[in-house]
mmCIF file of C-alpha atoms in Angstrom:
data_model
loop_
_atom_site.group_PDB
_atom_site.id
_atom_site.type_symbol
_atom_site.label_atom_id
_atom_site.label_comp_id
_atom_site.label_asym_id
_atom_site.label_seq_id
_atom_site.Cartn_x
_atom_site.Cartn_y
_atom_site.Cartn_z
ATOM 1 C CA UNK M 580 312.279 -23.710 125.630
ATOM 2 C CA UNK M 581 309.845 -26.516 126.394
ATOM 3 C CA UNK M 582 310.449 -30.358 125.098
ATOM 4 C CA UNK M 583 308.645 -31.505 122.043
ATOM 5 C CA UNK M 584 307.309 -34.690 123.732
ATOM 6 C CA UNK M 585 305.385 -35.243 126.797
ATOM 7 C CA UNK M 586 306.505 -37.806 129.420
ATOM 8 C CA UNK M 587 304.400 -40.069 131.206
ATOM 9 C CA UNK M 588 304.924 -38.065 134.415
ATOM 10 C CA UNK M 589 303.966 -34.974 132.806
ATOM 11 C CA UNK M 590 300.722 -36.189 131.428
ATOM 12 C CA UNK M 591 299.609 -37.757 134.829
ATOM 13 C CA UNK M 592 300.864 -34.289 136.427
ATOM 14 C CA UNK M 593 298.848 -32.186 134.202
ATOM 15 C CA UNK M 594 295.805 -34.342 134.185
ATOM 16 C CA UNK M 595 295.905 -34.657 137.889
ATOM 17 C CA UNK M 596 296.249 -30.955 138.096
ATOM 18 C CA UNK M 597 293.448 -30.344 135.842
ATOM 19 C CA UNK M 598 291.220 -32.415 137.980
ATOM 20 C CA UNK M 599 292.352 -30.507 140.999
ATOM 21 C CA UNK M 600 291.464 -27.256 139.880
ATOM 22 C CA UNK M 601 287.957 -28.796 138.954
ATOM 23 C CA UNK M 602 287.663 -30.474 142.444
ATOM 24 C CA UNK M 603 288.558 -27.451 144.248
ATOM 25 C CA UNK M 604 286.277 -25.136 142.564
ATOM 26 C CA UNK M 605 283.565 -27.662 143.199
ATOM 27 C CA UNK M 606 284.537 -27.802 146.702
ATOM 28 C CA UNK M 607 283.932 -23.871 147.080
ATOM 29 C CA UNK M 608 280.720 -23.841 145.158
ATOM 30 C CA UNK M 609 278.841 -23.141 147.836
ATOM 31 C CA UNK M 610 280.348 -19.714 148.129
ATOM 32 C CA UNK M 611 278.929 -17.071 146.044
ATOM 33 C CA UNK M 612 281.408 -16.732 142.988
ATOM 34 C CA UNK M 613 284.402 -17.234 145.000
ATOM 35 C CA UNK M 614 286.686 -19.912 143.560
ATOM 36 C CA UNK M 615 290.268 -20.995 143.632
ATOM 37 C CA UNK M 616 290.734 -21.325 139.742
ATOM 38 C CA UNK M 617 292.286 -18.154 138.903
ATOM 39 C CA UNK M 618 294.747 -18.830 141.677
ATOM 40 C CA UNK M 619 295.526 -22.093 140.493
ATOM 41 C CA UNK M 620 295.809 -21.048 136.854
ATOM 42 C CA UNK M 621 298.452 -18.434 137.816
ATOM 43 C CA UNK M 622 300.240 -20.916 139.959
ATOM 44 C CA UNK M 623 300.658 -23.327 137.002
ATOM 45 C CA UNK M 624 301.577 -20.867 134.716
ATOM 46 C CA UNK M 625 304.247 -19.650 136.858
ATOM 47 C CA UNK M 626 305.643 -23.061 137.970
ATOM 48 C CA UNK M 627 305.323 -24.910 134.820
ATOM 49 C CA UNK M 628 305.488 -22.942 131.727
ATOM 50 C CA UNK M 629 303.177 -23.305 128.922
ATOM 51 C CA UNK M 630 302.655 -27.054 129.140
ATOM 52 C CA UNK M 631 300.779 -26.560 131.969
ATOM 53 C CA UNK M 632 297.956 -24.844 129.853
ATOM 54 C CA UNK M 633 297.144 -28.509 129.332
ATOM 55 C CA UNK M 634 295.775 -28.590 132.897
ATOM 56 C CA UNK M 635 293.595 -25.814 132.460
ATOM 57 C CA UNK M 636 292.064 -27.236 129.019
ATOM 58 C CA UNK M 637 291.251 -30.406 131.113
ATOM 59 C CA UNK M 638 289.585 -28.356 133.783
ATOM 60 C CA UNK M 639 287.595 -26.725 131.087
ATOM 61 C CA UNK M 640 286.750 -29.808 129.565
ATOM 62 C CA UNK M 641 285.238 -31.092 132.995
ATOM 63 C CA UNK M 642 283.416 -27.914 133.354
ATOM 64 C CA UNK M 643 281.718 -28.702 129.797
ATOM 65 C CA UNK M 644 281.166 -32.283 130.824
ATOM 66 C CA UNK M 645 279.342 -31.223 133.957
ATOM 67 C CA UNK M 646 277.459 -28.165 133.076
ATOM 68 C CA UNK M 647 276.994 -28.540 129.317
ATOM 69 C CA UNK M 648 277.882 -26.242 126.449
ATOM 70 C CA UNK M 649 276.570 -22.788 125.844
ATOM 71 C CA UNK M 650 277.992 -19.361 124.940
ATOM 72 C CA UNK M 651 279.779 -19.358 127.993
ATOM 73 C CA UNK M 652 281.889 -22.179 126.934
ATOM 74 C CA UNK M 653 283.281 -20.149 124.117
ATOM 75 C CA UNK M 654 284.442 -17.569 126.751
ATOM 76 C CA UNK M 655 286.081 -20.124 128.624
ATOM 77 C CA UNK M 656 288.339 -21.264 125.915
ATOM 78 C CA UNK M 657 289.961 -17.718 125.809
ATOM 79 C CA UNK M 658 289.396 -16.096 129.259
ATOM 80 C CA UNK M 659 291.672 -18.716 131.116
ATOM 81 C CA UNK M 660 294.248 -18.437 128.271
ATOM 82 C CA UNK M 661 294.134 -14.707 128.747
ATOM 83 C CA UNK M 662 294.773 -15.059 132.783
ATOM 84 C CA UNK M 663 297.490 -17.967 132.100
ATOM 85 C CA UNK M 664 299.445 -15.669 129.628
ATOM 86 C CA UNK M 665 299.406 -12.758 132.102
ATOM 87 C CA UNK M 666 300.927 -14.916 134.721
ATOM 88 C CA UNK M 667 303.437 -16.288 132.364
ATOM 89 C CA UNK M 668 304.336 -12.612 131.500
ATOM 90 C CA UNK M 669 304.582 -11.588 135.033
ATOM 91 C CA UNK M 670 306.301 -14.824 136.401
ATOM 92 C CA UNK M 671 309.165 -13.044 137.926
ATOM 93 C CA UNK M 672 306.772 -10.764 140.054
ATOM 94 C CA UNK M 673 307.534 -11.529 143.817
ATOM 95 C CA UNK M 674 304.881 -9.467 145.517
ATOM 96 C CA UNK M 675 301.766 -11.346 146.943
ATOM 97 C CA UNK M 676 300.073 -7.878 146.228
ATOM 98 C CA UNK M 677 300.847 -7.772 142.663
ATOM 99 C CA UNK M 678 299.591 -11.474 142.368
ATOM 100 C CA UNK M 679 296.371 -10.438 144.279
ATOM 101 C CA UNK M 680 295.676 -7.278 142.092
ATOM 102 C CA UNK M 681 296.105 -9.593 138.822
ATOM 103 C CA UNK M 682 293.796 -12.290 140.249
ATOM 104 C CA UNK M 683 291.273 -9.652 141.667
ATOM 105 C CA UNK M 684 291.382 -7.537 138.312
ATOM 106 C CA UNK M 685 290.677 -10.672 136.511
ATOM 107 C CA UNK M 686 287.774 -11.428 138.549
ATOM 108 C CA UNK M 687 286.406 -8.132 137.977
ATOM 109 C CA UNK M 688 286.863 -8.092 134.284
ATOM 110 C CA UNK M 689 285.704 -11.927 133.980
ATOM 111 C CA UNK M 690 282.224 -10.566 132.881
ATOM 112 C CA UNK M 691 283.369 -8.095 130.643
ATOM 113 C CA UNK M 692 285.745 -10.491 128.889
ATOM 114 C CA UNK M 693 283.019 -13.131 128.651
ATOM 115 C CA UNK M 694 280.477 -10.443 127.192
ATOM 116 C CA UNK M 695 282.637 -10.627 124.021
ATOM 117 C CA UNK M 696 280.929 -13.831 123.138
ATOM 118 C CA UNK M 697 277.341 -12.255 123.720
ATOM 119 C CA UNK M 698 278.463 -9.216 121.676
ATOM 120 C CA UNK M 699 279.304 -11.549 118.618
ATOM 121 C CA UNK M 700 276.128 -13.635 119.097
ATOM 122 C CA UNK M 701 273.652 -10.912 119.902
ATOM 123 C CA UNK M 702 275.240 -7.387 119.441
ATOM 124 C CA UNK M 703 276.238 -4.547 121.399
ATOM 125 C CA UNK M 704 273.202 -4.279 123.570
ATOM 126 C CA UNK M 705 273.273 -8.048 124.389
ATOM 127 C CA UNK M 706 276.684 -7.906 125.393
ATOM 128 C CA UNK M 707 276.380 -4.834 127.713
ATOM 129 C CA UNK M 708 273.086 -6.083 129.164
ATOM 130 C CA UNK M 709 274.762 -9.539 129.998
ATOM 131 C CA UNK M 710 277.865 -7.885 131.453
ATOM 132 C CA UNK M 711 275.984 -5.137 133.530
ATOM 133 C CA UNK M 712 273.619 -8.090 134.974
ATOM 134 C CA UNK M 713 276.710 -9.772 136.196
ATOM 135 C CA UNK M 714 278.410 -6.962 137.740
ATOM 136 C CA UNK M 715 277.547 -8.027 141.204
ATOM 137 C CA UNK M 716 279.144 -11.506 140.731
ATOM 138 C CA UNK M 717 282.040 -10.030 139.415
ATOM 139 C CA UNK M 718 282.509 -7.812 142.340
ATOM 140 C CA UNK M 719 282.509 -10.825 144.416
ATOM 141 C CA UNK M 720 284.610 -12.780 142.165
ATOM 142 C CA UNK M 721 287.372 -10.046 142.129
ATOM 143 C CA UNK M 722 287.250 -9.620 145.967
ATOM 144 C CA UNK M 723 287.415 -13.491 146.417
ATOM 145 C CA UNK M 724 290.332 -13.669 143.751
ATOM 146 C CA UNK M 725 292.105 -10.826 145.478
ATOM 147 C CA UNK M 726 291.779 -12.381 148.839
ATOM 148 C CA UNK M 727 292.940 -16.010 147.982
ATOM 149 C CA UNK M 728 296.011 -14.748 146.276
ATOM 150 C CA UNK M 729 296.946 -12.367 148.636
ATOM 151 C CA UNK M 730 296.772 -15.092 151.516
ATOM 152 C CA UNK M 731 297.603 -18.144 149.625
ATOM 153 C CA UNK M 732 299.822 -17.298 146.374
ATOM 154 C CA UNK M 733 303.030 -17.298 147.972
ATOM 155 C CA UNK M 734 302.864 -20.419 150.472
ATOM 156 C CA UNK M 735 301.329 -22.459 147.743
ATOM 157 C CA UNK M 736 304.188 -21.389 145.486
ATOM 158 C CA UNK M 737 306.630 -22.342 147.890
ATOM 159 C CA UNK M 738 305.124 -25.608 148.362
ATOM 160 C CA UNK M 739 304.726 -26.434 144.722
ATOM 161 C CA UNK M 740 308.355 -25.351 144.134
ATOM 162 C CA UNK M 741 309.265 -27.877 146.926
ATOM 163 C CA UNK M 742 307.293 -30.890 145.552
ATOM 164 C CA UNK M 743 308.544 -30.258 142.249
ATOM 165 C CA UNK M 744 312.287 -30.618 143.567
ATOM 166 C CA UNK M 745 311.070 -33.564 145.594
ATOM 167 C CA UNK M 746 309.705 -35.363 142.189
ATOM 168 C CA UNK M 747 312.305 -34.141 139.784
ATOM 169 C CA UNK M 748 310.093 -31.554 137.900
ATOM 170 C CA UNK M 749 311.678 -28.322 136.428
ATOM 171 C CA UNK M 750 310.798 -24.940 137.793
ATOM 172 C CA UNK M 751 309.532 -22.581 134.904
ATOM 173 C CA UNK M 752 309.558 -19.551 137.011
#
């Protein structure tokens, strides 16, 4: 069970990790809908437990501060929570292929998950047309997520565990 209070080290760690998610996404912005956010969200969920969702919220706030607010903003408040929760539930999974499937599936479903906001705002036709128009982007998103997780999840998980031991942070996997 998580402690009720945040230590100064946790505040700094989760703040920096939120900024890292944003910086990593911006560094890869030239690639078409291929980003490391899903991979990093899964890693934080597995490595730090629910407290690390603070990093995801910081990432979301940075997105809002750079890109402004729109209907997509509402979707960001729940889509990353869905991935984070799924990763927490599957945290004992040891298969890189399993993490790749989770991440790739999330990328494929990203547009459908975001379309829920458009359904509420504009009805069924708005949601379906928005989702269908984004299917090519979702295909790239899914393929990019799958590849990044397949190649990087295990080595980044090991490195993060080593850093946590070195700096005295508990492992929540």
